[in-house]
Short mmCIF file of C-alpha atoms in Angstrom, two decimals:
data_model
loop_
_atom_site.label_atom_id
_atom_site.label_comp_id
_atom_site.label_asym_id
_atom_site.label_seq_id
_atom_site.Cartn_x
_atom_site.Cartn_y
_atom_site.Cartn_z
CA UNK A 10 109.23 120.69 106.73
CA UNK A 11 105.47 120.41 106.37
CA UNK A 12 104.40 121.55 109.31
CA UNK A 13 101.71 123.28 110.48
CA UNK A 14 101.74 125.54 113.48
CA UNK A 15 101.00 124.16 116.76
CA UNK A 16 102.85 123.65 120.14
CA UNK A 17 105.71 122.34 119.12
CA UNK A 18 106.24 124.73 116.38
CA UNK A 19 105.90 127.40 118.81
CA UNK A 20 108.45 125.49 121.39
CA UNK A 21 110.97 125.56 118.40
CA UNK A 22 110.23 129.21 117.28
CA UNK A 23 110.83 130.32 120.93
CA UNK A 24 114.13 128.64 121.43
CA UNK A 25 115.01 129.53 117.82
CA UNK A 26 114.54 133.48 118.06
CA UNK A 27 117.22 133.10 121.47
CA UNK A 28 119.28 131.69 118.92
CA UNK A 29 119.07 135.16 116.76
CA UNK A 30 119.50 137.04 119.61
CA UNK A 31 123.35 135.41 120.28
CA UNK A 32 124.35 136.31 117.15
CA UNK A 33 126.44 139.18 117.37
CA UNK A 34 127.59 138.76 121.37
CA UNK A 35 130.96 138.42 122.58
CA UNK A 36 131.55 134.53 121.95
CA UNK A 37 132.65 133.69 125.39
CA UNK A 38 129.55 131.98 127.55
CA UNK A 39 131.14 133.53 130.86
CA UNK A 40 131.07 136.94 129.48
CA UNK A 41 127.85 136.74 127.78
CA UNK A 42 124.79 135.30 129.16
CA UNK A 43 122.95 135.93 125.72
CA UNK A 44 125.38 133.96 124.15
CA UNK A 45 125.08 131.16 126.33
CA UNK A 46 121.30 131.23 126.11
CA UNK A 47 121.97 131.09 122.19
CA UNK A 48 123.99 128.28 122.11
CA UNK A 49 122.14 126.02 124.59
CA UNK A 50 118.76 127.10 122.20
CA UNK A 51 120.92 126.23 118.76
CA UNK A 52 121.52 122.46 121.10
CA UNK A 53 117.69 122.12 121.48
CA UNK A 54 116.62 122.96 118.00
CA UNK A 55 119.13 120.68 116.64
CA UNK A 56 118.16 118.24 118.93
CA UNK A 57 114.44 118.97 117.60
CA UNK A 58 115.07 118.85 113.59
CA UNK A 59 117.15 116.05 114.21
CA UNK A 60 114.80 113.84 115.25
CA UNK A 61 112.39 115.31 112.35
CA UNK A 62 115.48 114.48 109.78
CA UNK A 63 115.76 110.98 111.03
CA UNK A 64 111.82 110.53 110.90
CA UNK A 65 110.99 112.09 107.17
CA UNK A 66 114.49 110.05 105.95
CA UNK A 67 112.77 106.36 107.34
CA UNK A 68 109.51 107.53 105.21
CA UNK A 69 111.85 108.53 102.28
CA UNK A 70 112.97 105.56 101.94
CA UNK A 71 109.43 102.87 102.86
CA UNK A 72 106.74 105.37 100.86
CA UNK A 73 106.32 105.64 97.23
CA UNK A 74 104.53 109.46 98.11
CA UNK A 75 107.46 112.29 99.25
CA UNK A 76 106.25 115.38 100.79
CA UNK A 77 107.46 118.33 98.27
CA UNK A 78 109.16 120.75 100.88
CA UNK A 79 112.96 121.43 101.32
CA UNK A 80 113.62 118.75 103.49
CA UNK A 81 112.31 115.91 101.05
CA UNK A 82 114.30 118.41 98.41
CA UNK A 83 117.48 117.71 100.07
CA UNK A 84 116.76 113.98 100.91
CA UNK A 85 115.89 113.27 97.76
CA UNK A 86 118.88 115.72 96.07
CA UNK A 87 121.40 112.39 95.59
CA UNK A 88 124.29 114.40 97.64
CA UNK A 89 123.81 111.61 100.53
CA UNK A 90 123.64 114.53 102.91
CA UNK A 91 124.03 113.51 106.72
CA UNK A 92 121.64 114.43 108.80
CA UNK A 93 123.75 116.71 110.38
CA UNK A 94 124.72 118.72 107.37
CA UNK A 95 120.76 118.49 106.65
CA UNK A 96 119.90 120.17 110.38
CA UNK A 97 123.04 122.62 109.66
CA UNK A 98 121.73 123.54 106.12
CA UNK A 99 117.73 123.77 108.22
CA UNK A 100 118.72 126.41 110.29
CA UNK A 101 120.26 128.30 108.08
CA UNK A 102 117.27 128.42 105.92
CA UNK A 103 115.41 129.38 108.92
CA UNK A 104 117.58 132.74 109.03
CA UNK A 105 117.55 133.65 105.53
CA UNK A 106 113.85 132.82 104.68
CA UNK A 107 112.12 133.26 107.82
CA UNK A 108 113.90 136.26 110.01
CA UNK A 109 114.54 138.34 107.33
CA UNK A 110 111.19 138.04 105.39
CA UNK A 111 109.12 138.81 108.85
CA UNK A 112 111.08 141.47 109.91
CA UNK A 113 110.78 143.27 106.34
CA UNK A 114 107.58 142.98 106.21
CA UNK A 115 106.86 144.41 110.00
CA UNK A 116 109.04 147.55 108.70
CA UNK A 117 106.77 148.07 105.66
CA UNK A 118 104.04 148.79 107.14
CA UNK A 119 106.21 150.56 109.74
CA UNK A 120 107.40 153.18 107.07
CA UNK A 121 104.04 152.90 105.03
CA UNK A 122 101.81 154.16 108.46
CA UNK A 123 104.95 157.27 108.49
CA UNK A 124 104.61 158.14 105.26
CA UNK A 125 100.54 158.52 104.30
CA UNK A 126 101.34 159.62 100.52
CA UNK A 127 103.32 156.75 99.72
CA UNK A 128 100.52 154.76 101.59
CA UNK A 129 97.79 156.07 99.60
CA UNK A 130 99.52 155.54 96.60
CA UNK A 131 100.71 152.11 97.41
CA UNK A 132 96.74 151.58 98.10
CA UNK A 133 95.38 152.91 94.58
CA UNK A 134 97.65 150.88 92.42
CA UNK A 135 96.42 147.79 94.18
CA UNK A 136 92.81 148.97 94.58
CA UNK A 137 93.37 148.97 90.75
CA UNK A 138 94.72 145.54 90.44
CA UNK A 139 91.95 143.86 92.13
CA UNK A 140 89.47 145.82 89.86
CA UNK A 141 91.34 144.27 86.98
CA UNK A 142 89.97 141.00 88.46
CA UNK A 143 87.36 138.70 89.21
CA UNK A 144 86.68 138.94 93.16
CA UNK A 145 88.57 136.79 94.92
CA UNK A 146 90.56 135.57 92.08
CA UNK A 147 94.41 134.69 92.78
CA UNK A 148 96.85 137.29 91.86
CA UNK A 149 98.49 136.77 88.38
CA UNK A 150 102.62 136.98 87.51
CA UNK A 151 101.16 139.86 85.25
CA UNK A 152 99.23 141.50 88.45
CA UNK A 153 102.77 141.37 90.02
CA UNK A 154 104.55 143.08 87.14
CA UNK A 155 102.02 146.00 87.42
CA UNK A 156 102.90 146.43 90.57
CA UNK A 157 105.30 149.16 89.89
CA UNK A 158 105.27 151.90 93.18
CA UNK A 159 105.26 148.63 94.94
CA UNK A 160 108.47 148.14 93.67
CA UNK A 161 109.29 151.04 94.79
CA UNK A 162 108.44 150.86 98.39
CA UNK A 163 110.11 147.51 98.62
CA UNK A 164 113.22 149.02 97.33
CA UNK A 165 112.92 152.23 99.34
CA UNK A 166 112.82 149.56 102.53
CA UNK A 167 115.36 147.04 101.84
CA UNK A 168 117.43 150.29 101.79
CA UNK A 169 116.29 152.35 104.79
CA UNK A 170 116.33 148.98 106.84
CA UNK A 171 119.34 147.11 105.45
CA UNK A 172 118.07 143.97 107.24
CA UNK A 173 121.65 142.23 106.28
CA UNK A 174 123.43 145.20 107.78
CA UNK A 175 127.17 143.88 106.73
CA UNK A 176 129.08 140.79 105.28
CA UNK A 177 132.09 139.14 106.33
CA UNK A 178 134.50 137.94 103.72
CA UNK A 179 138.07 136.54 104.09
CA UNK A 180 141.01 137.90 101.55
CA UNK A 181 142.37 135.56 99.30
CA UNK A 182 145.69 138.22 98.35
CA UNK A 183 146.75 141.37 99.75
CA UNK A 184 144.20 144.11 98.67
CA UNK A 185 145.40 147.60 98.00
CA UNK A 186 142.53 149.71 98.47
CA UNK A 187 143.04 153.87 99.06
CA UNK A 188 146.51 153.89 100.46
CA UNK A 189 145.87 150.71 102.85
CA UNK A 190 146.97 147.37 102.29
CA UNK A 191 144.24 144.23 103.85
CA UNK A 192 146.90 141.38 104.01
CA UNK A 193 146.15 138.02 102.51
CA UNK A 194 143.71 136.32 104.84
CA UNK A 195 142.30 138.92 106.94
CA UNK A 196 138.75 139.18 107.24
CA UNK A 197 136.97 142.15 106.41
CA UNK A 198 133.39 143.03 107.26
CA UNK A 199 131.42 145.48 104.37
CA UNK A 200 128.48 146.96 105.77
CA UNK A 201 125.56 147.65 103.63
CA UNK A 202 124.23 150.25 105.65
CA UNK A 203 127.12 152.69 105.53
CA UNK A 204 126.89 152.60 101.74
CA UNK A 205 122.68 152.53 101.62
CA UNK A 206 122.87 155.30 104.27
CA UNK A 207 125.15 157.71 102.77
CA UNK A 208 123.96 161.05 101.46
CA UNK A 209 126.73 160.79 98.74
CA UNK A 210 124.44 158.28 97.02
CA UNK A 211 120.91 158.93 98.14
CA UNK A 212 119.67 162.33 98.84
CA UNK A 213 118.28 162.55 102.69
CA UNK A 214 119.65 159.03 102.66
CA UNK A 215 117.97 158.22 106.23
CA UNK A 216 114.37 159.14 104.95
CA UNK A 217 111.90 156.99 103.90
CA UNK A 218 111.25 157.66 100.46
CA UNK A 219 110.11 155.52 98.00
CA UNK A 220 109.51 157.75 94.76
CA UNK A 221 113.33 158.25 94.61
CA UNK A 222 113.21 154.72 93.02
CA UNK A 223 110.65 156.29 90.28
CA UNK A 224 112.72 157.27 87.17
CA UNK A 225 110.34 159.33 85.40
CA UNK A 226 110.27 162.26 88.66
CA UNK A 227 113.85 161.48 89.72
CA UNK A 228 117.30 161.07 87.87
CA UNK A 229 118.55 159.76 91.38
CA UNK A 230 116.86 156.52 90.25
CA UNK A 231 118.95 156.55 86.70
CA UNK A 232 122.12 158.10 88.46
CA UNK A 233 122.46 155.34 91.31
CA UNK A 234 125.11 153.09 90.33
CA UNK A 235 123.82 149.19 91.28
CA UNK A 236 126.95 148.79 93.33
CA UNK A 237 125.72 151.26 96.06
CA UNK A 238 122.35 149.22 96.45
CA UNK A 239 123.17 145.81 97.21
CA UNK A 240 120.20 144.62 100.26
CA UNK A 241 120.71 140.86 98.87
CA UNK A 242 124.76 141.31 98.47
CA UNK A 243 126.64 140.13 95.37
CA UNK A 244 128.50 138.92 92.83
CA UNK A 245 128.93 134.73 93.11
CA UNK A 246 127.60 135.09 96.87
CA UNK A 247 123.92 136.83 95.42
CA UNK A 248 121.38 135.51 97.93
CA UNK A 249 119.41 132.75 95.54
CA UNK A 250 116.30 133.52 96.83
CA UNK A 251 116.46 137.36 96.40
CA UNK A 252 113.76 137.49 93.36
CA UNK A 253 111.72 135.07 95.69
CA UNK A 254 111.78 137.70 98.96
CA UNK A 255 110.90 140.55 96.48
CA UNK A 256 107.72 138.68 94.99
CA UNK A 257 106.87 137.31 99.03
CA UNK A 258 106.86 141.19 100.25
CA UNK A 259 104.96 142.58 97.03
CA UNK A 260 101.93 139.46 97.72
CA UNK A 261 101.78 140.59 101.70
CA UNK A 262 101.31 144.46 100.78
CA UNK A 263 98.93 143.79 98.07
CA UNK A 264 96.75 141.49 100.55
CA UNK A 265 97.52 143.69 103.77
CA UNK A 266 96.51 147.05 102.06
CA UNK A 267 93.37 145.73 100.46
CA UNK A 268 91.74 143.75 103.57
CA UNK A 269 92.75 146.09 106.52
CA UNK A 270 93.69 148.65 107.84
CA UNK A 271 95.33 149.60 110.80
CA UNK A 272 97.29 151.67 113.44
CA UNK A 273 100.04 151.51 115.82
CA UNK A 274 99.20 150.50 118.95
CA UNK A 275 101.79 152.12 121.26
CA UNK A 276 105.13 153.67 120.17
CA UNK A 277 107.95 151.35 118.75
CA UNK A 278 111.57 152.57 117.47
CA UNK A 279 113.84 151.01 115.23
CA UNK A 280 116.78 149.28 115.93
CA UNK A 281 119.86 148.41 113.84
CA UNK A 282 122.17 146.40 116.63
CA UNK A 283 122.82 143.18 117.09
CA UNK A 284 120.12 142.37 113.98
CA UNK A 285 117.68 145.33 112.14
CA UNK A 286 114.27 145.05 114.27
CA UNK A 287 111.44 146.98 116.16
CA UNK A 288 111.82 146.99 120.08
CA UNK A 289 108.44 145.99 120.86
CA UNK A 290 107.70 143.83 117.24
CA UNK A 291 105.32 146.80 115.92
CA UNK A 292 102.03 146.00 117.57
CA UNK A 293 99.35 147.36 115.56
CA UNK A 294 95.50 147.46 115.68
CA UNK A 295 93.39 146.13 112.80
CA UNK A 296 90.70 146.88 111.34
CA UNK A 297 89.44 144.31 108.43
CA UNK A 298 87.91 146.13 105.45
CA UNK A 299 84.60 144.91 103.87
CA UNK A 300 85.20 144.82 100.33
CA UNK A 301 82.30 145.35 97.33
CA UNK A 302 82.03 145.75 93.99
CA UNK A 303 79.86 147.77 91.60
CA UNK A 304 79.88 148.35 87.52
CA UNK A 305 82.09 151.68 88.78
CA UNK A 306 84.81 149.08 89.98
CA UNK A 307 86.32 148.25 93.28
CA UNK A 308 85.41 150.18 96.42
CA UNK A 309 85.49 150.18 100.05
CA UNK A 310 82.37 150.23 101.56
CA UNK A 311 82.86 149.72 105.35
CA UNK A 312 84.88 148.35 108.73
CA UNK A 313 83.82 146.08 110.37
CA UNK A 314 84.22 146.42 114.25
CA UNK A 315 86.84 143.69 114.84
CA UNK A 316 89.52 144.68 116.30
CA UNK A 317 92.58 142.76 116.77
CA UNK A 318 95.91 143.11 117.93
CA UNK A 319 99.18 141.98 116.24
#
């Protein structure tokens, strides 16, 4: 929506995340307070982007200059959306692209900080990718198809975290499926993390590890069939922006591992219930890196004394 943070974004983002906490409560507002909190939140942030819909459609249509961001996208699309398929289609966006992307990111350097080979590693092959390049030069689409242990860790944690943790679907016919029948319209729920989690199809399935995605020292990489690995889902329903997440995640580690580094700054666990998440968000201490360079390439030469806390 073009906007850059400030109080109101804040406002929004603090009614919004009540909203992700309601969403798997018992749908009765008696019963569940949470849920009741959620849906009174989803009121106000509808109530918010409305008014934001409404404003950004009167410019649409008086100014010659549109902002390029999704909302002038969908304005602009010729579907005559409403607004309030427009603030519908907002907030959903606002899951997929936002939640998910943060949270993934958070567990990255989560797993990373547990696993100090696959840290160091992850650190060398972008250590080497910024020698490749003029300081402070933007990253390249060929810098990003070097990146290949990245790929690696980014695979290795879409699968230990299974931030979608299941799908719902509805049946269209009766399914026959290992001696059970699912009658025609029943809806059935397929959870990602019962399949990414099993040892059947990943060896010490609940351990973080990264070079199992690495062909060349593992057949498990060659022998897992890409129906057992599905963190973006499937078939017609593939989430669209699933390249787009990958390429997001790979950017962050390559500028997170270069200019800081960092440790926890009080014990967090993971949670998988109602969404995939940290109890206490990770906090973490940096430490920014100075960076130099020399004819022998890139190198580290010392921390600075900021400290801050995220």
């Amino acid at each position: 929506m073009s906007f850059d943070p400030d109080e109101w974004t804040e406002s929004l983002r603090k009614e919004y995340m009540l909203v992700i906490e309601g969403f798997f409560t018992i749908p009765f507002p008696l019963l569940s307070p949470t849920y009741r909190r959620a849906i009174k939140a989803r009121t106000k942030v509808a109530e918010a982007l409305t008014v934001v819909v409404r404003n950004r459609r009167k410019e649409f249509e008086t100014k010659e200059e549109k902002k390029n961001d999704m909302l002038g996208a969908l304005l602009a699309s010729g579907e005559q959306f409403s607004d309030e398929e427009i603030v519908d289609f907002m907030l959903a966006l606002l899951v997929a692209g936002y939640e998910t992307t943060s949270t993934i990111m958070t567990l990255a350097i989560k797993f990373l900080n547990e696993t100090p080979l696959a840290l160091a590693q992850l650190k060398e092959e972008h250590e080497q990718i910024r020698a490749r390049s003029e300081p402070g030069a933007a990253l390249e689409w060929t810098d990003y198809k070097s990146m290949a242990f990245s790929q690696c860790v980014v695979n290795e944690t879409l699968r230990v975290a299974n931030i979608i943790g299941a799908i719902f679907r509805r049946t269209t016919t009766d399914i026959d499926i290992k001696g059970y029948t699912i009658p025609k319209g029943w809806k059935v729920i397929a959870s990602f993390r019962a399949v990414h989690l099993n040892p059947e199809y990943f060896k010490d399935a609940r351990t973080f590890n990264p070079w199992r995605w690495q062909s060349n020292n593992n057949s498990e990489a060659v022998a897992t069939p890409g129906n057992v690995f599905t963190p973006f889902g499937g078939g017609p329903r593939l989430c669209p922006g699933y390249e787009l997440a990958r390429v997001v995640l790979s950017v962050f580690l390559h500028r997170f591992v270069t200019r800081f580094s960092w440790v926890p700054a009080e014990e967090d666990k993971l949670v998988f219930f109602p969404t995939t998440r940290t109890q206490k968000r990770y906090p973490i201490i940096l430490k920014r890196r100075e960076e130099s360079r020399s004819n022998m390439g890139f190198g580290i030469t010392a921390e600075t004394e900021r400290r801050k806390e995220s």
